[in-house]
Amino acid sequence: MVNHEGWIWDRDVVMRLSNLSAGYEVVYEPNYCQCFLQCIHQSDQSLSYGAIGVIVGHEFTHGFDSNGRKYDKNGNLDPWWTTGSEEKFKEKTKCMINQYNNYYWKRASLHVNGKRTLAENIADNGGLREAFRVRCNSFRSESAREQIYVGAHSPPMFRVIGAMSNFEEFRKAFNCPVNTSMNRGAESCRLW
């Protein structure tokens, strides 16, 4: 069982992307990580990419949404877009504001406020588009073969599965059954 008491964030946090000095930190809640890893084995790869890719794409898109675009690479408030880029961005976001303003949520008996939700709507749209782009570009047969023939890295899914299946702490934390793809037991490899 995972001990959630020592966590910095609430255990219900799926993922946050927060600026830490000059870098970023991506935080995943372990139960969701377990689900995503199981999805790799139990479902179509498109679903696996959709599940995690949209979330990661969403969070990274925040760096270029109506709020994130105002901060520089170090996380300081320092608008770095040209005036022309800002004007074009504002013009293009009017479409999305209007689109979401037209959605009516019966449960609340209210229309969505497209301006208030703009940053999240941009991130949702961007995340979906990026996940789709990655999926379409990454797994064409010819690029997969090229990865095997000349690539220095194993294919992405095997980089994750390979390392995690050799990591005893992971197996214990997620109660992975012995002699499964995520718990190789005595067959696990360890150099250090």
N, CA and C of each residue as an Amber inpcrd file, in Angstrom:
protein
   576
   0.8380000  -1.1840000   0.0000000   0.0000000   0.0000000   0.0000000
   0.8830000   1.2480000   0.0000000   0.4820000   2.2710000  -0.6960000
   1.2340000   3.5140000  -0.7710000   0.8550000   4.3960000   0.4070000
   1.8560000   4.9340000   1.1090000   1.6080000   5.8320000   2.2310000
   1.4510000   7.2440000   1.6870000   0.2270000   7.7640000   1.7730000
  -0.0690000   9.0870000   1.2160000   0.2060000  10.2070000   2.2110000
   0.5200000   9.9000000   3.4630000   0.6530000  10.9360000   4.4860000
   1.8500000  11.8480000   4.2650000   2.8900000  11.3400000   3.6240000
   4.0750000  12.1520000   3.4200000   4.0600000  12.9780000   2.1520000
   2.9480000  12.9560000   1.4340000   2.8760000  13.6660000   0.1710000
   2.7380000  15.1590000   0.3930000   3.3220000  15.9270000  -0.5090000
   3.2190000  17.3810000  -0.4470000   1.8310000  17.8260000  -0.8720000
   1.2590000  17.1730000  -1.8780000  -0.0520000  17.5510000  -2.3950000
  -1.1100000  16.5680000  -1.9410000  -2.3670000  16.9660000  -2.0490000
  -3.4790000  16.0770000  -1.7380000  -3.3940000  14.8300000  -2.6030000
  -3.8280000  13.6890000  -2.0400000  -3.7530000  12.4330000  -2.7780000
  -4.6880000  12.4190000  -3.9730000  -5.6680000  13.3110000  -4.0210000
  -6.6070000  13.3380000  -5.1400000  -6.0470000  14.0460000  -6.3630000
  -4.8850000  14.6260000  -6.2260000  -4.2740000  15.3160000  -7.3600000
  -3.8350000  14.2800000  -8.3830000  -4.3460000  14.4070000  -9.5880000
  -3.9450000  13.5010000 -10.6600000  -2.5890000  13.9410000 -11.1790000
  -2.4920000  15.1810000 -11.5200000  -1.2320000  15.6840000 -12.0280000
  -1.2320000  17.1930000 -11.9520000  -0.0900000  17.7500000 -11.6160000
   0.0650000  19.2000000 -11.6630000   1.3720000  19.5050000 -12.3670000
   1.3420000  20.5810000 -13.0520000   2.5520000  21.0630000 -13.6800000
   2.8200000  22.4030000 -13.0390000   3.8860000  22.5080000 -12.2680000
   4.1360000  23.7560000 -11.5660000   5.5520000  24.2240000 -11.8410000
   5.7220000  25.5190000 -11.8740000   7.0350000  26.0770000 -12.1380000
   7.8800000  25.9980000 -10.8830000   9.0410000  25.3830000 -10.9930000
   9.9920000  25.3100000  -9.8970000  11.2960000  25.9060000 -10.3990000
  11.5810000  27.1060000  -9.9970000  12.7140000  27.8940000 -10.4780000
  12.7100000  27.8840000 -12.0030000  13.7100000  27.2640000 -12.6270000
  13.7750000  27.3000000 -14.0920000  13.1580000  26.0680000 -14.7380000
  12.6850000  25.1180000 -13.9410000  12.1880000  23.8710000 -14.5100000
  10.7380000  23.6210000 -14.1910000  10.2780000  22.4510000 -14.5860000
   8.9070000  22.0440000 -14.3390000   8.9060000  20.7110000 -13.6200000
   7.8520000  20.4800000 -12.8910000   7.6820000  19.1980000 -12.2250000
   6.3270000  18.6360000 -12.6070000   6.3080000  17.4000000 -13.0180000
   5.0590000  16.7260000 -13.3310000   4.8210000  15.7220000 -12.2210000
   3.6580000  15.8070000 -11.5800000   3.3450000  14.9380000 -10.4510000
   2.1380000  14.0850000 -10.8030000   2.2920000  12.7870000 -10.7000000
   1.1990000  11.8580000 -10.9650000   0.7830000  11.1750000  -9.6740000
  -0.5030000  11.0090000  -9.4710000  -1.0140000  10.2660000  -8.3210000
  -0.8360000   8.7860000  -8.6400000  -0.2200000   7.9920000  -7.7540000
   0.1360000   6.6070000  -8.0760000  -0.9930000   5.7270000  -8.5880000
  -2.1960000   5.8600000  -8.0750000  -3.2860000   5.0120000  -8.5690000
  -3.5320000   5.2450000 -10.0520000  -3.3620000   6.4810000 -10.5080000
  -3.5460000   6.7680000 -11.9250000  -2.3940000   6.2010000 -12.7380000
  -1.1710000   6.2580000 -12.1940000  -0.0380000   5.6660000 -12.8990000
  -0.2750000   4.1800000 -13.1060000  -0.7620000   3.5010000 -12.0630000
  -1.0260000   2.0760000 -12.1610000  -2.0540000   1.8100000 -13.2530000
  -3.0820000   2.6200000 -13.2790000  -4.1240000   2.4480000 -14.2950000
  -3.5460000   2.6220000 -15.6920000  -2.7240000   3.6530000 -15.9000000
  -2.1670000   3.8990000 -17.2210000  -1.2550000   2.7580000 -17.6540000
  -0.4470000   2.2330000 -16.7130000   0.4250000   1.1210000 -17.0580000
  -0.3900000  -0.1190000 -17.4090000  -1.4730000  -0.3570000 -16.6970000
  -2.3350000  -1.4920000 -17.0180000  -3.0040000  -1.2940000 -18.3700000
  -3.3480000  -0.0550000 -18.6880000  -3.9860000   0.2300000 -19.9770000
  -3.0830000  -0.1520000 -21.1380000  -1.7710000  -0.0110000 -20.9490000
  -0.8270000  -0.3620000 -22.0100000  -1.0010000  -1.8230000 -22.3970000
  -1.2600000  -2.6810000 -21.3970000  -1.3930000  -4.1130000 -21.6540000
  -2.8100000  -4.5250000 -22.0210000  -3.8010000  -3.8710000 -21.4520000
  -5.1650000  -4.3620000 -21.5410000  -6.0040000  -3.7120000 -22.6300000
  -5.5050000  -2.6980000 -23.2730000  -6.3340000  -2.0360000 -24.2660000
  -5.4980000  -1.5880000 -25.4500000  -6.1660000  -1.0590000 -26.4120000
  -5.5380000  -0.5130000 -27.5920000  -4.5600000   0.5890000 -27.1930000
  -3.4240000   0.6640000 -27.8800000  -2.4450000   1.7010000 -27.5660000
  -3.0240000   3.0970000 -27.7310000  -3.9830000   3.2510000 -28.6260000
  -4.5940000   4.5630000 -28.8090000  -5.2500000   5.0400000 -27.5250000
  -5.8870000   4.1240000 -26.8000000  -6.5090000   4.4930000 -25.5300000
  -5.4600000   4.8730000 -24.5010000  -4.3530000   4.1420000 -24.4850000
  -3.2810000   4.4680000 -23.5460000  -2.7240000   5.8570000 -23.8300000
  -2.4570000   6.1310000 -25.1150000  -1.9590000   7.4520000 -25.4670000
  -3.0010000   8.5150000 -25.1860000  -4.2430000   8.1990000 -25.4650000
  -5.3080000   9.1580000 -25.1950000  -5.4120000   9.4740000 -23.7260000
  -5.3140000   8.4550000 -22.8880000  -5.4770000   8.6350000 -21.4470000
  -4.4050000   9.5330000 -20.8630000  -3.1690000   9.2580000 -21.1570000
  -2.0820000  10.0400000 -20.5600000  -1.6750000  11.2030000 -21.4580000
  -1.7130000  11.0010000 -22.7680000  -1.2670000  12.0330000 -23.6990000
  -2.0780000  13.3040000 -23.6340000  -3.3850000  13.1640000 -23.5040000
  -4.2420000  14.3470000 -23.4260000  -3.9490000  15.1270000 -22.1500000
  -3.7240000  14.4170000 -21.0450000  -3.4390000  15.0980000 -19.7750000
  -2.1040000  15.8250000 -19.8440000  -1.0730000  15.1460000 -20.3210000
   0.2450000  15.7810000 -20.4210000   0.1970000  16.9350000 -21.4170000
  -0.4240000  16.7130000 -22.5680000  -0.5580000  17.7830000 -23.5610000
  -1.3200000  18.9720000 -23.0170000  -2.3770000  18.6960000 -22.2450000
  -3.1750000  19.7490000 -21.6030000  -2.2770000  20.6050000 -20.7130000
  -1.5100000  19.9460000 -19.8510000  -0.6760000  20.6930000 -18.9030000
   0.3990000  21.5050000 -19.6120000   1.0350000  20.9380000 -20.6250000
   2.0580000  21.6920000 -21.3410000   1.4620000  22.8450000 -22.1380000
   0.2510000  22.6810000 -22.6390000  -0.4020000  23.7550000 -23.3860000
  -0.6530000  24.9650000 -22.5000000  -0.7920000  24.7510000 -21.1900000
  -0.9810000  25.8890000 -20.2880000   0.1570000  26.9100000 -20.4030000
   1.3280000  26.4770000 -20.8260000   2.4370000  27.4060000 -21.0040000
   2.2070000  28.4100000 -22.1170000   1.1760000  28.1710000 -22.9410000
   0.9060000  29.0290000 -24.0910000  -0.5480000  29.4680000 -24.1420000
  -1.2650000  29.3420000 -23.0280000  -2.6730000  29.7370000 -23.0160000
  -2.8060000  31.2080000 -22.6340000  -4.0190000  31.6420000 -22.3360000
  -4.2720000  33.0560000 -22.0500000  -3.5580000  33.5440000 -20.7930000
  -3.1550000  32.6420000 -19.9170000  -2.3910000  33.0310000 -18.7260000
  -0.9090000  32.7190000 -18.8870000  -0.5900000  31.4870000 -19.2690000
   0.7960000  31.0340000 -19.3510000   1.6550000  31.8150000 -20.3150000
   1.0460000  32.3590000 -21.3580000   1.8090000  33.1080000 -22.3620000
   2.4380000  34.3700000 -21.7970000   2.0110000  34.7760000 -20.6060000
   2.5090000  36.0140000 -19.9990000   3.8000000  35.8100000 -19.2080000
   4.2290000  34.5610000 -19.0620000   5.3950000  34.2560000 -18.2320000
   6.5560000  33.7780000 -19.0910000   7.7740000  34.1710000 -18.6940000
   8.9520000  33.7820000 -19.4590000   9.4120000  32.3760000 -19.0740000
  10.5280000  31.9460000 -19.6520000  11.0130000  30.5830000 -19.4390000
  11.4080000  30.3060000 -17.9960000  11.6140000  31.3500000 -17.1990000
  11.9660000  31.1790000 -15.7930000  10.7620000  31.3040000 -14.8680000
   9.5850000  31.4740000 -15.4500000   8.3740000  31.5790000 -14.6460000
   8.0900000  32.9740000 -14.1340000   8.8180000  33.9590000 -14.6330000
   8.6090000  35.3440000 -14.2170000   7.5920000  36.0220000 -15.1360000
   6.7630000  36.8710000 -14.5340000   5.8030000  37.6310000 -15.3240000
   6.5870000  38.5680000 -16.2310000   6.6190000  38.2440000 -17.4990000
   7.4100000  38.9890000 -18.4700000   6.8990000  38.6290000 -19.8620000
   5.8480000  39.3230000 -20.3000000   5.2770000  38.9860000 -21.6090000
   6.3550000  38.9690000 -22.6880000   6.4500000  37.8640000 -23.3850000
   7.5170000  37.6860000 -24.3580000   7.0050000  37.5930000 -25.7900000
   5.6880000  37.6250000 -25.9670000   5.1340000  37.5930000 -27.3130000
   5.1940000  38.9820000 -27.9390000   5.2910000  39.0230000 -29.2620000
   5.2330000  40.3060000 -29.9580000   3.7970000  40.8280000 -29.8820000
   3.6400000  42.1200000 -30.0920000   2.3060000  42.7160000 -30.0940000
   1.4350000  42.0590000 -31.1580000   2.0130000  41.8020000 -32.3120000
   1.2730000  41.1460000 -33.3890000   0.8060000  39.7480000 -33.0020000
   1.6700000  38.9990000 -32.3230000   1.2960000  37.6490000 -31.8790000
   0.1740000  37.7050000 -30.8570000   0.2630000  38.6700000 -29.9330000
  -0.7860000  38.8170000 -28.9170000  -2.1260000  39.1610000 -29.5600000
  -2.1140000  40.0700000 -30.5290000  -3.3550000  40.4640000 -31.2020000
  -3.9650000  39.2900000 -31.9690000  -3.1380000  38.5400000 -32.6690000
  -3.6220000  37.3720000 -33.4190000  -4.1910000  36.3280000 -32.4510000
  -3.5180000  36.1150000 -31.3240000  -3.9780000  35.1620000 -30.3100000
  -5.3490000  35.5790000 -29.7800000  -5.4860000  36.8510000 -29.4140000
  -6.7640000  37.3460000 -28.8860000  -7.8790000  37.2040000 -29.9180000
  -7.5610000  37.4660000 -31.1640000  -8.5560000  37.3290000 -32.2320000
  -8.9930000  35.8710000 -32.3720000  -8.0300000  34.9550000 -32.3570000
  -8.3520000  33.5300000 -32.5100000  -9.1060000  32.9850000 -31.3040000
  -8.8320000  33.5040000 -30.1050000  -9.5120000  32.9760000 -28.9150000
 -10.9650000  33.4270000 -28.8300000 -11.3420000  34.4650000 -29.5690000
 -12.7500000  34.8970000 -29.5730000 -13.6600000  33.7590000 -30.0170000
 -13.2070000  32.9890000 -30.9860000 -13.9930000  31.8560000 -31.4800000
 -14.2610000  30.8660000 -30.3460000 -13.2280000  30.5490000 -29.5790000
 -13.3780000  29.5820000 -28.5000000 -14.2360000  30.1370000 -27.3650000
 -14.0710000  31.4120000 -27.0570000 -14.9090000  32.0410000 -26.0220000
 -16.3750000  31.9410000 -26.4250000 -16.6750000  32.3030000 -27.6720000
 -18.0560000  32.2350000 -28.1660000 -18.5830000  30.8030000 -28.1780000
 -17.7620000  29.8720000 -28.6060000 -18.1690000  28.4710000 -28.6410000
 -18.6040000  28.0080000 -27.2550000 -17.7680000  28.2500000 -26.2460000
 -18.0750000  27.7670000 -24.8990000 -19.1830000  28.5870000 -24.2350000
 -19.3140000  29.8630000 -24.5910000 -20.4430000  30.6650000 -24.0900000
 -21.7820000  30.0590000 -24.5110000 -21.8070000  29.3950000 -25.6430000
 -23.0450000  28.8130000 -26.1610000 -23.4180000  27.4780000 -25.5290000
 -22.5170000  26.8860000 -24.7420000 -22.8480000  25.6280000 -24.0710000
 -23.6890000  25.9190000 -22.8380000 -24.8030000  25.2090000 -22.7360000
 -25.7220000  25.3820000 -21.6080000 -25.6960000  24.1100000 -20.7680000
 -25.3880000  24.2630000 -19.4840000 -25.3340000  23.1200000 -18.5750000
 -26.6430000  23.0560000 -17.8010000 -27.4680000  22.0780000 -18.1490000
 -28.7890000  21.9460000 -17.5300000 -28.7010000  21.7670000 -16.0190000
 -27.7270000  21.0180000 -15.5600000 -27.6040000  20.7560000 -14.1270000
 -27.4440000  22.0530000 -13.3340000 -26.7260000  23.0150000 -13.8970000
 -26.5230000  24.3020000 -13.2220000 -27.5510000  25.3380000 -13.6540000
 -28.2870000  25.0500000 -14.7040000 -29.2260000  26.0020000 -15.3130000
 -28.5200000  27.2950000 -15.7160000 -27.3160000  27.1420000 -16.2490000
 -26.5030000  28.2920000 -16.6510000 -25.6980000  27.9650000 -17.9030000
 -25.3170000  29.0310000 -18.6050000 -24.3780000  28.8930000 -19.7080000
 -22.9590000  28.8910000 -19.1430000 -22.0720000  28.2130000 -19.8430000
 -20.6530000  28.2430000 -19.4940000 -20.1340000  29.6480000 -19.7590000
 -19.2040000  30.1100000 -18.9490000 -18.5600000  31.4030000 -19.1580000
 -17.2620000  31.1490000 -19.9240000 -17.3260000  31.3010000 -21.2350000
 -16.1920000  30.9970000 -22.0920000 -14.9560000  31.8190000 -21.8150000
 -15.1310000  33.0440000 -21.3510000 -13.9670000  33.8750000 -21.0380000
 -13.2930000  33.3740000 -19.7610000 -14.0950000  33.0390000 -18.7540000
 -13.5360000  32.5620000 -17.4870000 -12.8190000  31.2250000 -17.6670000
 -13.3480000  30.3670000 -18.5270000 -12.7890000  29.0250000 -18.7020000
 -11.8110000  28.9310000 -19.8790000 -11.4480000  30.0690000 -20.4540000
 -10.6390000  30.0810000 -21.6720000  -9.3270000  29.3150000 -21.5320000
  -8.5630000  29.5680000 -20.4750000  -7.2580000  28.9080000 -20.3320000
  -7.4090000  27.3910000 -20.3160000  -8.3940000  26.8920000 -19.5830000
  -8.6080000  25.4420000 -19.5200000  -9.1350000  24.8990000 -20.8410000
  -9.9680000  25.6630000 -21.5210000 -10.4830000  25.2180000 -22.8150000
  -9.3680000  25.1530000 -23.8540000  -8.4730000  26.1290000 -23.8180000
  -7.3140000  26.1080000 -24.7130000  -6.4820000  24.8670000 -24.4250000
  -6.2450000  24.5910000 -23.1400000  -5.4340000  23.4360000 -22.7550000
  -6.1090000  22.1160000 -23.1380000  -7.4310000  22.0300000 -22.9670000
  -8.1490000  20.8100000 -23.3690000  -8.0160000  20.5760000 -24.8700000
  -8.2310000  21.6180000 -25.6510000  -8.1400000  21.5010000 -27.1060000
  -6.7090000  21.2020000 -27.5440000  -5.7470000  21.8910000 -26.9560000
  -4.3430000  21.6660000 -27.2930000  -3.8730000  20.2800000 -26.8920000
  -4.2890000  19.8220000 -25.7060000  -3.8910000  18.5000000 -25.2320000
  -4.3850000  17.3920000 -26.1380000  -5.6300000  17.4980000 -26.5560000
  -6.1930000  16.4930000 -27.4590000  -5.4560000  16.4890000 -28.7930000
  -5.2120000  17.6800000 -29.3220000  -4.5330000  17.7940000 -30.6160000
  -3.1070000  17.2400000 -30.5390000  -2.3910000  17.5480000 -29.4580000
  -1.0150000  17.0620000 -29.3110000  -0.9670000  15.5480000 -29.1400000
  -1.8730000  14.9970000 -28.3330000  -1.9040000  13.5420000 -28.1510000
  -2.1780000  12.8450000 -29.4840000  -3.0890000  13.3940000 -30.2660000
  -3.4070000  12.8210000 -31.5700000  -2.2010000  12.9100000 -32.5040000
  -1.5430000  14.0580000 -32.5070000  -0.3730000  14.2480000 -33.3720000
   0.7340000  13.2570000 -33.0150000   0.9880000  13.0970000 -31.7280000
   2.0220000  12.1590000 -31.2890000   1.6660000  10.7440000 -31.7160000
   0.4280000  10.3660000 -31.4970000  -0.0080000   9.0140000 -31.8580000
   0.1400000   8.7840000 -33.3640000  -0.2710000   9.7310000 -34.1580000
  -0.2030000   9.5630000 -35.6120000   1.2270000   9.5320000 -36.1230000
   2.1020000  10.3210000 -35.5230000   3.4730000  10.4260000 -36.0170000
   4.4150000   9.3830000 -35.4470000   4.1060000   8.8190000 -34.2980000
   5.0630000   7.9640000 -33.6120000   4.9890000   6.4940000 -33.9740000
   3.8730000   6.0230000 -34.4520000   3.7290000   4.5890000 -34.5910000
   3.4260000   4.1190000 -36.0040000   3.9100000   4.8480000 -36.9750000
   3.8330000   4.3520000 -38.3370000   4.8210000   3.1960000 -38.4440000
   4.4870000   2.2220000 -39.2350000   5.3280000   1.0220000 -39.3400000
   6.7630000   1.3460000 -39.7200000   6.9360000   2.2610000 -40.6800000
   8.2990000   2.5680000 -41.1180000   9.1180000   3.2390000 -40.0150000
   8.4960000   4.1160000 -39.2280000   9.2520000   4.7610000 -38.1460000
   9.4960000   3.7830000 -36.9990000   8.5830000   2.8380000 -36.7880000
   8.7880000   1.8200000 -35.7530000   9.9760000   0.9310000 -36.1250000
  10.0490000   0.5200000 -37.3870000  11.1800000  -0.3050000 -37.8340000
  12.4880000   0.4690000 -37.7320000  12.4530000   1.7400000 -38.1120000
  13.6530000   2.5670000 -38.0130000  14.1140000   2.6700000 -36.5630000
  13.1720000   2.7950000 -35.6360000  13.5020000   2.8570000 -34.2070000
  14.2520000   1.5900000 -33.7840000  13.7960000   0.4290000 -34.2420000
  14.4380000  -0.8370000 -33.8800000  15.8190000  -0.9490000 -34.5240000
  15.9390000  -0.5550000 -35.8040000  17.2010000  -0.7120000 -36.5210000
  18.2890000   0.2540000 -36.0680000  17.9480000   1.5160000 -35.8580000
  18.9940000   2.5100000 -35.5950000  18.8140000   3.2920000 -34.2990000
  17.6940000   3.1310000 -33.6300000  17.4380000   3.9080000 -32.4180000
  18.2830000   3.4580000 -31.2410000  18.7280000   4.4040000 -30.4430000
  19.4930000   4.0910000 -29.2350000  18.5770000   3.6660000 -28.0920000
  17.3220000   4.0760000 -28.1430000  16.3660000   3.7670000 -27.0830000
  15.4390000   2.6360000 -27.5090000  14.9610000   1.8870000 -26.5230000
  13.8820000   0.9300000 -26.7710000  12.6290000   1.7290000 -27.1110000
  11.6500000   1.1110000 -27.7600000  10.3860000   1.8170000 -27.9980000
   9.7990000   2.3010000 -26.6710000   9.0840000   3.4280000 -26.6890000
   8.6130000   4.0640000 -25.4470000   7.9180000   3.1380000 -24.4570000
   7.0010000   2.2950000 -24.9240000   6.2740000   1.4400000 -23.9870000
   7.2110000   0.4680000 -23.2810000   8.2520000  -0.0060000 -23.9760000
   9.1780000  -0.9460000 -23.3570000  10.1780000  -0.2450000 -22.4500000
  10.4190000   1.0350000 -22.6920000  11.2620000   1.7920000 -21.7610000
  10.5890000   1.8560000 -20.3980000   9.2850000   2.0760000 -20.3940000
   8.5310000   2.1530000 -19.1330000   8.3750000   0.7700000 -18.5220000
   7.8500000  -0.1690000 -19.2960000   7.5930000  -1.5120000 -18.7780000
   8.8920000  -2.1760000 -18.3250000   9.9420000  -2.0560000 -19.1250000
  11.2160000  -2.6890000 -18.7890000  11.7760000  -2.2010000 -17.4690000
  11.8420000  -0.8940000 -17.2980000  12.4030000  -0.3360000 -16.0630000
  11.5130000  -0.6320000 -14.8600000  10.2170000  -0.4400000 -15.0050000
   9.3090000  -0.6560000 -13.8710000   9.2480000  -2.1210000 -13.4610000
   9.3010000  -3.0360000 -14.4160000   9.2130000  -4.4560000 -14.0710000
  10.4610000  -4.9490000 -13.3490000  11.5590000  -4.2070000 -13.4300000
  12.7850000  -4.5420000 -12.7080000  12.9040000  -3.8190000 -11.3720000
  11.9630000  -2.9720000 -11.0480000  12.0480000  -2.0880000  -9.8790000
  11.2150000  -2.6560000  -8.7290000  11.8900000  -3.2510000  -7.7580000
  11.2130000  -3.9400000  -6.6530000  10.2590000  -3.0280000  -5.8880000
  10.6620000  -1.7910000  -5.6650000   9.8170000  -0.8610000  -4.9230000
   8.4950000  -0.6090000  -5.6460000   8.5430000  -0.5550000  -6.9580000
   7.3180000  -0.3920000  -7.7460000   6.4040000  -1.5970000  -7.5580000
   6.9820000  -2.7930000  -7.6780000   6.1860000  -4.0200000  -7.5350000
   5.4970000  -4.0740000  -6.1830000   6.2230000  -3.6900000  -5.1390000
   5.6500000  -3.7150000  -3.7900000   4.5600000  -2.6600000  -3.6390000
   4.8310000  -1.4580000  -4.1090000   3.8790000  -0.3530000  -3.9460000
   2.5550000  -0.6300000  -4.6440000   2.6130000  -1.3170000  -5.7790000
   1.4020000  -1.5470000  -6.5640000   0.9360000  -2.9990000  -6.5500000
   1.5190000  -3.7890000  -5.6460000   1.1000000  -5.1880000  -5.4660000
   1.0220000  -5.9510000  -6.7840000   2.0650000  -5.8460000  -7.5810000
   2.0790000  -6.5360000  -8.8710000   2.2820000  -8.0380000  -8.6440000
   1.4020000  -8.8810000  -9.1870000   1.5430000 -10.3320000  -9.0080000
   2.8550000 -10.8390000  -9.6090000   3.4450000 -11.8460000  -8.9540000
   4.7020000 -12.4360000  -9.4100000   4.5020000 -13.0840000 -10.7790000
   5.5700000 -13.0590000 -11.5670000   5.6020000 -13.6580000 -12.9040000
   4.5630000 -13.0710000 -13.8560000   4.3720000 -11.7560000 -13.7590000
   3.5590000 -11.0230000 -14.7230000   4.4870000 -10.0360000 -15.4200000
   3.9890000  -9.3540000 -16.4200000   4.8480000  -8.4230000 -17.1580000
   5.3750000  -7.2950000 -16.2810000   4.6830000  -6.9610000 -15.2000000
   5.1380000  -5.8800000 -14.3270000   5.8470000  -6.3940000 -13.0710000
   6.0030000  -7.7080000 -12.9200000   6.7520000  -8.2830000 -11.8020000
   7.4350000  -9.5410000 -12.3090000   8.6700000  -9.3940000 -12.7290000
   9.4120000 -10.5020000 -13.3210000  10.0210000 -11.4120000 -12.2640000
   9.8340000 -11.0720000 -10.9820000  10.3250000 -11.9090000  -9.8880000
  11.8140000 -12.1700000  -9.9940000  12.2010000 -13.4430000  -9.9590000
  13.6160000 -13.8310000 -10.0030000  14.2700000 -13.4790000 -11.3370000
  13.4820000 -13.2240000 -12.3630000  14.0120000 -12.8700000 -13.6800000
  14.3360000 -11.3770000 -13.7990000  14.0440000 -10.5980000 -12.7600000
  14.3070000  -9.1520000 -12.7980000  15.7910000  -8.8870000 -12.9680000
  16.1000000  -7.8310000 -13.6980000  17.4890000  -7.4440000 -13.9550000
  17.8520000  -6.2420000 -13.0930000  19.0530000  -6.2980000 -12.4810000
  19.5200000  -5.1630000 -11.6860000  21.0380000  -5.1010000 -11.7710000
  21.5490000  -3.9450000 -12.1390000  22.9970000  -3.7590000 -12.1900000
  23.5260000  -3.1090000 -10.9210000  22.8040000  -2.1140000 -10.4020000
  23.2750000  -1.4040000  -9.2220000  22.2640000  -1.4670000  -8.1190000
